[in-house]
Amino acid sequence: ALTFVTVAIPIQLKANWITIAWAMQALMTLWVAIRIGSTRLLITSYALLILAVGKLFVWDTYFARAIFTPVLNKYFLSSLVVTACVFLAAYLHRGWKAESRMVPRFVDVVVLILAIVTLWWVFSVETITYFFAHASALKDYDEYRHQLWLGQMALSVLWTFYAALLAAIGFVRRSAPIRWAALALFGVTVVKVMFIDVAQLRQLYRIVAFLVLGVVLLVVAWGYHKAFRRKESLS
């Protein structure tokens, strides 16, 4: 029955609606698997979730778009629904892992990391595609390069603030996986700023990228220092 429903979705729907339907089907199947304690349904929900996220990454993502309104467009809103389904799946795992031994303990961490990466991917594609669309519509080469520089700088700033938000949530929720995800994203951002932005951007854009990254890293380092001091005082 689930196979027929899964196959019927791309027959009846088109484009991003297929991804949304698969993601919602995966979430509902996971919820049913948790309620009745079915390992088979649990594995099916994982397969559907991977199918939905894989379609989002491979088939739904395209960078050559005309000028569009950021956020309020078909790609971003549909991708946000899929991302929300993955986060809800991670939430269901978090509330369930203390009561069940059906799956290993690390599965909820894997689903949570998948949700974080999916949201990072969606925002990154939206940002770089927006500036690339504006650049492609320009005939002047200098203005074209200016838009591409703005896109690279905006991407570095976006990654920096997203990593800072993850770090803050990790501290508040006392979640080590979220904090590690934040540190990994900070590392990727540092590599991008050092090797890509320095080589491609003008001085002003490099300064902005370095300044934002440096200030946010100082704030996060202060947060880590304060958290470790509090832990030492309690012990």
mmCIF file of C-alpha atoms in Angstrom:
data_model
loop_
_atom_site.group_PDB
_atom_site.id
_atom_site.type_symbol
_atom_site.label_atom_id
_atom_site.label_comp_id
_atom_site.label_asym_id
_atom_site.label_seq_id
_atom_site.Cartn_x
_atom_site.Cartn_y
_atom_site.Cartn_z
ATOM 1 C CA ALA A 1 0.000 0.000 0.000
ATOM 2 C CA LEU A 2 2.786 2.423 0.889
ATOM 3 C CA THR A 3 4.602 1.540 -2.329
ATOM 4 C CA PHE A 4 1.535 2.330 -4.415
ATOM 5 C CA VAL A 5 1.017 5.632 -2.577
ATOM 6 C CA THR A 6 4.675 6.565 -3.084
ATOM 7 C CA VAL A 7 4.526 5.755 -6.800
ATOM 8 C CA ALA A 8 1.188 7.546 -7.228
ATOM 9 C CA ILE A 9 2.592 10.830 -5.915
ATOM 10 C CA PRO A 10 4.875 11.614 -8.917
ATOM 11 C CA ILE A 11 2.116 10.430 -11.278
ATOM 12 C CA GLN A 12 -0.476 12.822 -9.883
ATOM 13 C CA LEU A 13 1.731 15.737 -8.807
ATOM 14 C CA LYS A 14 4.472 17.792 -10.437
ATOM 15 C CA ALA A 15 7.817 19.403 -9.545
ATOM 16 C CA ASN A 16 8.166 20.561 -5.931
ATOM 17 C CA TRP A 17 4.792 19.141 -4.885
ATOM 18 C CA ILE A 18 6.251 15.650 -5.273
ATOM 19 C CA THR A 19 9.021 16.437 -2.785
ATOM 20 C CA ILE A 20 6.566 17.953 -0.315
ATOM 21 C CA ALA A 21 4.249 14.950 -0.535
ATOM 22 C CA TRP A 22 7.093 12.456 -0.028
ATOM 23 C CA ALA A 23 8.408 14.409 2.970
ATOM 24 C CA MET A 24 4.960 14.538 4.587
ATOM 25 C CA GLN A 25 4.417 10.854 3.847
ATOM 26 C CA ALA A 26 7.755 10.052 5.504
ATOM 27 C CA LEU A 27 6.793 12.083 8.578
ATOM 28 C CA MET A 28 3.379 10.429 8.912
ATOM 29 C CA THR A 29 4.893 6.968 8.393
ATOM 30 C CA LEU A 30 7.449 7.691 11.121
ATOM 31 C CA TRP A 31 4.725 8.815 13.499
ATOM 32 C CA VAL A 32 2.701 5.641 12.843
ATOM 33 C CA ALA A 33 5.834 3.492 13.262
ATOM 34 C CA ILE A 34 6.470 5.079 16.657
ATOM 35 C CA ARG A 35 2.862 4.668 17.777
ATOM 36 C CA ILE A 36 2.601 0.965 16.878
ATOM 37 C CA GLY A 37 6.275 0.065 17.358
ATOM 38 C CA SER A 38 6.863 -1.230 13.840
ATOM 39 C CA THR A 39 10.474 -1.596 12.718
ATOM 40 C CA ARG A 40 9.452 -2.125 9.096
ATOM 41 C CA LEU A 41 7.480 1.096 8.990
ATOM 42 C CA LEU A 42 10.398 2.832 10.657
ATOM 43 C CA ILE A 43 12.786 1.715 7.910
ATOM 44 C CA THR A 44 10.200 2.725 5.303
ATOM 45 C CA SER A 45 9.969 6.215 6.792
ATOM 46 C CA TYR A 46 13.761 6.593 6.615
ATOM 47 C CA ALA A 47 13.731 5.522 2.954
ATOM 48 C CA LEU A 48 10.985 8.038 2.161
ATOM 49 C CA LEU A 49 12.830 10.792 4.013
ATOM 50 C CA ILE A 50 16.038 10.103 2.084
ATOM 51 C CA LEU A 51 14.008 10.044 -1.144
ATOM 52 C CA ALA A 52 12.456 13.447 -0.414
ATOM 53 C CA VAL A 53 15.709 15.116 0.675
ATOM 54 C CA GLY A 54 17.596 13.563 -2.243
ATOM 55 C CA LYS A 55 15.062 14.932 -4.717
ATOM 56 C CA LEU A 56 15.297 18.337 -3.076
ATOM 57 C CA PHE A 57 19.085 18.378 -3.394
ATOM 58 C CA VAL A 58 19.408 16.867 -6.880
ATOM 59 C CA TRP A 59 16.304 17.580 -8.950
ATOM 60 C CA ASP A 60 14.588 20.578 -7.314
ATOM 61 C CA THR A 61 17.713 22.690 -6.930
ATOM 62 C CA TYR A 62 18.663 24.767 -9.947
ATOM 63 C CA PHE A 63 20.840 27.869 -10.004
ATOM 64 C CA ALA A 64 19.895 29.334 -13.396
ATOM 65 C CA ARG A 65 16.746 31.265 -12.478
ATOM 66 C CA ALA A 66 15.304 34.563 -13.633
ATOM 67 C CA ILE A 67 15.105 37.475 -11.182
ATOM 68 C CA PHE A 68 12.818 36.457 -8.338
ATOM 69 C CA THR A 69 11.565 37.647 -4.976
ATOM 70 C CA PRO A 70 13.730 36.145 -2.203
ATOM 71 C CA VAL A 71 11.964 33.858 0.286
ATOM 72 C CA LEU A 72 8.523 34.369 -1.310
ATOM 73 C CA ASN A 73 9.048 32.015 -4.225
ATOM 74 C CA LYS A 74 8.117 28.451 -5.137
ATOM 75 C CA TYR A 75 11.523 26.877 -4.540
ATOM 76 C CA PHE A 76 12.202 28.365 -1.122
ATOM 77 C CA LEU A 77 8.722 27.889 0.354
ATOM 78 C CA SER A 78 8.439 24.299 -0.846
ATOM 79 C CA SER A 79 11.964 23.535 0.363
ATOM 80 C CA LEU A 80 11.096 25.052 3.727
ATOM 81 C CA VAL A 81 8.178 22.624 4.079
ATOM 82 C CA VAL A 82 10.494 19.682 3.390
ATOM 83 C CA THR A 83 13.037 21.034 5.882
ATOM 84 C CA ALA A 84 10.314 21.427 8.514
ATOM 85 C CA CYS A 85 9.324 17.773 7.998
ATOM 86 C CA VAL A 86 12.932 16.681 8.602
ATOM 87 C CA PHE A 87 13.130 18.795 11.788
ATOM 88 C CA LEU A 88 9.825 17.322 12.980
ATOM 89 C CA ALA A 89 11.205 13.846 12.336
ATOM 90 C CA ALA A 90 14.210 14.713 14.511
ATOM 91 C CA TYR A 91 11.818 16.012 17.193
ATOM 92 C CA LEU A 92 9.826 12.760 17.136
ATOM 93 C CA HIS A 93 13.051 10.788 17.553
ATOM 94 C CA ARG A 94 14.155 12.944 20.464
ATOM 95 C CA GLY A 95 10.949 12.314 22.406
ATOM 96 C CA TRP A 96 10.948 8.642 21.519
ATOM 97 C CA LYS A 97 14.519 7.497 22.076
ATOM 98 C CA ALA A 98 14.191 7.399 25.867
ATOM 99 C CA GLU A 99 11.283 4.944 25.607
ATOM 100 C CA SER A 100 12.286 2.674 22.748
ATOM 101 C CA ARG A 101 15.117 0.319 21.879
ATOM 102 C CA MET A 102 14.015 -0.240 18.291
ATOM 103 C CA VAL A 103 16.771 1.958 16.827
ATOM 104 C CA PRO A 104 20.310 2.868 17.964
ATOM 105 C CA ARG A 105 20.760 6.034 19.982
ATOM 106 C CA PHE A 106 22.701 7.815 17.238
ATOM 107 C CA VAL A 107 19.789 7.776 14.758
ATOM 108 C CA ASP A 108 18.130 10.859 16.251
ATOM 109 C CA VAL A 109 21.473 12.700 15.944
ATOM 110 C CA VAL A 110 21.774 11.689 12.282
ATOM 111 C CA VAL A 111 18.244 12.925 11.524
ATOM 112 C CA LEU A 112 18.928 16.194 13.358
ATOM 113 C CA ILE A 113 22.172 16.773 11.423
ATOM 114 C CA LEU A 114 20.304 16.012 8.197
ATOM 115 C CA ALA A 115 17.742 18.687 9.091
ATOM 116 C CA ILE A 116 20.471 21.241 9.876
ATOM 117 C CA VAL A 117 22.292 20.506 6.617
ATOM 118 C CA THR A 118 19.051 20.703 4.624
ATOM 119 C CA LEU A 119 18.217 24.137 6.025
ATOM 120 C CA TRP A 120 21.793 25.299 5.350
ATOM 121 C CA TRP A 121 21.545 24.063 1.758
ATOM 122 C CA VAL A 122 18.183 25.762 1.134
ATOM 123 C CA PHE A 123 19.312 29.158 2.449
ATOM 124 C CA SER A 124 22.637 28.918 0.583
ATOM 125 C CA VAL A 125 20.964 28.120 -2.740
ATOM 126 C CA GLU A 126 18.446 30.920 -2.238
ATOM 127 C CA THR A 127 21.182 33.460 -1.494
ATOM 128 C CA ILE A 128 23.639 32.633 -4.262
ATOM 129 C CA THR A 129 20.883 32.143 -6.867
ATOM 130 C CA TYR A 130 19.331 35.521 -6.062
ATOM 131 C CA PHE A 131 22.553 37.406 -6.722
ATOM 132 C CA PHE A 132 23.427 35.262 -9.738
ATOM 133 C CA ALA A 133 20.012 35.974 -11.280
ATOM 134 C CA HIS A 134 20.550 39.726 -10.855
ATOM 135 C CA ALA A 135 24.076 39.455 -12.259
ATOM 136 C CA SER A 136 22.916 37.501 -15.320
ATOM 137 C CA ALA A 137 20.384 40.214 -16.164
ATOM 138 C CA LEU A 138 23.092 42.912 -16.347
ATOM 139 C CA LYS A 139 24.994 43.749 -19.507
ATOM 140 C CA ASP A 140 27.782 45.727 -17.891
ATOM 141 C CA TYR A 141 30.653 43.419 -16.864
ATOM 142 C CA ASP A 142 31.655 45.495 -13.835
ATOM 143 C CA GLU A 143 28.106 45.429 -12.482
ATOM 144 C CA TYR A 144 27.979 41.697 -13.186
ATOM 145 C CA ARG A 145 31.093 41.101 -11.093
ATOM 146 C CA HIS A 146 29.761 43.435 -8.403
ATOM 147 C CA GLN A 147 26.632 41.298 -7.978
ATOM 148 C CA LEU A 148 28.691 38.108 -7.807
ATOM 149 C CA TRP A 149 30.931 39.658 -5.144
ATOM 150 C CA LEU A 150 27.864 40.672 -3.151
ATOM 151 C CA GLY A 151 26.570 37.117 -3.414
ATOM 152 C CA GLN A 152 29.808 35.592 -2.126
ATOM 153 C CA MET A 153 29.977 38.070 0.752
ATOM 154 C CA ALA A 154 26.309 37.523 1.633
ATOM 155 C CA LEU A 155 26.877 33.762 1.620
ATOM 156 C CA SER A 156 29.775 34.052 4.081
ATOM 157 C CA VAL A 157 27.742 36.341 6.370
ATOM 158 C CA LEU A 158 24.743 34.002 6.178
ATOM 159 C CA TRP A 159 26.842 30.958 7.107
ATOM 160 C CA THR A 160 28.415 32.886 9.987
ATOM 161 C CA PHE A 161 25.093 33.905 11.523
ATOM 162 C CA TYR A 162 23.570 30.465 10.950
ATOM 163 C CA ALA A 163 26.505 28.856 12.745
ATOM 164 C CA ALA A 164 26.141 31.385 15.578
ATOM 165 C CA LEU A 165 22.426 30.592 15.853
ATOM 166 C CA LEU A 166 23.197 26.876 16.023
ATOM 167 C CA ALA A 167 25.798 27.506 18.724
ATOM 168 C CA ALA A 168 23.304 29.545 20.750
ATOM 169 C CA ILE A 169 20.646 26.840 20.438
ATOM 170 C CA GLY A 170 23.235 24.229 21.388
ATOM 171 C CA PHE A 171 24.090 26.155 24.564
ATOM 172 C CA VAL A 172 20.467 26.792 25.527
ATOM 173 C CA ARG A 173 19.312 23.243 24.804
ATOM 174 C CA ARG A 174 22.579 21.728 26.085
ATOM 175 C CA SER A 175 22.848 19.750 22.872
ATOM 176 C CA ALA A 176 26.350 18.620 21.940
ATOM 177 C CA PRO A 177 25.425 17.566 18.357
ATOM 178 C CA ILE A 178 24.069 21.032 17.565
ATOM 179 C CA ARG A 179 27.190 22.676 19.000
ATOM 180 C CA TRP A 180 29.417 20.380 16.951
ATOM 181 C CA ALA A 181 27.378 21.194 13.851
ATOM 182 C CA ALA A 182 27.910 24.888 14.589
ATOM 183 C CA LEU A 183 31.659 24.407 14.940
ATOM 184 C CA ALA A 184 31.777 22.430 11.688
ATOM 185 C CA LEU A 185 29.929 25.205 9.855
ATOM 186 C CA PHE A 186 32.284 27.791 11.361
ATOM 187 C CA GLY A 187 35.173 25.723 10.010
ATOM 188 C CA VAL A 188 33.643 25.599 6.520
ATOM 189 C CA THR A 189 33.035 29.353 6.648
ATOM 190 C CA VAL A 190 36.612 30.077 7.716
ATOM 191 C CA VAL A 191 37.930 27.966 4.835
ATOM 192 C CA LYS A 192 35.639 29.765 2.374
ATOM 193 C CA VAL A 193 36.641 33.213 3.610
ATOM 194 C CA MET A 194 40.358 32.401 3.646
ATOM 195 C CA PHE A 195 40.625 30.667 0.281
ATOM 196 C CA ILE A 196 37.679 31.824 -1.850
ATOM 197 C CA ASP A 197 36.714 35.282 -0.630
ATOM 198 C CA VAL A 198 40.308 36.467 -0.333
ATOM 199 C CA ALA A 199 41.052 35.331 -3.879
ATOM 200 C CA GLN A 200 37.867 36.591 -5.558
ATOM 201 C CA LEU A 201 36.418 39.546 -3.652
ATOM 202 C CA ARG A 202 37.434 43.180 -3.604
ATOM 203 C CA GLN A 203 38.968 44.656 -0.480
ATOM 204 C CA LEU A 204 35.720 46.114 0.921
ATOM 205 C CA TYR A 205 33.824 42.825 0.631
ATOM 206 C CA ARG A 206 36.731 40.891 2.129
ATOM 207 C CA ILE A 207 36.808 43.293 5.086
ATOM 208 C CA VAL A 208 33.077 42.870 5.730
ATOM 209 C CA ALA A 209 33.301 39.063 5.543
ATOM 210 C CA PHE A 210 36.341 38.949 7.851
ATOM 211 C CA LEU A 211 34.859 41.468 10.297
ATOM 212 C CA VAL A 212 31.521 39.692 10.677
ATOM 213 C CA LEU A 213 33.175 36.285 11.009
ATOM 214 C CA GLY A 214 35.737 37.563 13.520
ATOM 215 C CA VAL A 215 33.196 39.320 15.747
ATOM 216 C CA VAL A 216 30.814 36.356 15.783
ATOM 217 C CA LEU A 217 33.654 33.921 16.537
ATOM 218 C CA LEU A 218 34.715 36.087 19.475
ATOM 219 C CA VAL A 219 31.169 36.060 20.841
ATOM 220 C CA VAL A 220 30.920 32.265 20.452
ATOM 221 C CA ALA A 221 34.341 31.790 22.068
ATOM 222 C CA TRP A 222 33.184 33.935 24.999
ATOM 223 C CA GLY A 223 30.062 31.762 25.264
ATOM 224 C CA TYR A 224 32.149 28.587 25.354
ATOM 225 C CA HIS A 225 34.464 30.087 27.969
ATOM 226 C CA LYS A 226 31.538 31.120 30.146
ATOM 227 C CA ALA A 227 29.891 27.700 29.792
ATOM 228 C CA PHE A 228 33.079 25.853 30.748
ATOM 229 C CA ARG A 229 33.635 28.111 33.775
ATOM 230 C CA ARG A 230 30.076 27.458 34.925
ATOM 231 C CA LYS A 231 30.601 23.715 34.504
ATOM 232 C CA GLU A 232 33.841 23.831 36.511
ATOM 233 C CA SER A 233 32.201 25.816 39.305
ATOM 234 C CA LEU A 234 29.345 23.309 39.530
ATOM 235 C CA SER A 235 31.744 20.351 39.643
#
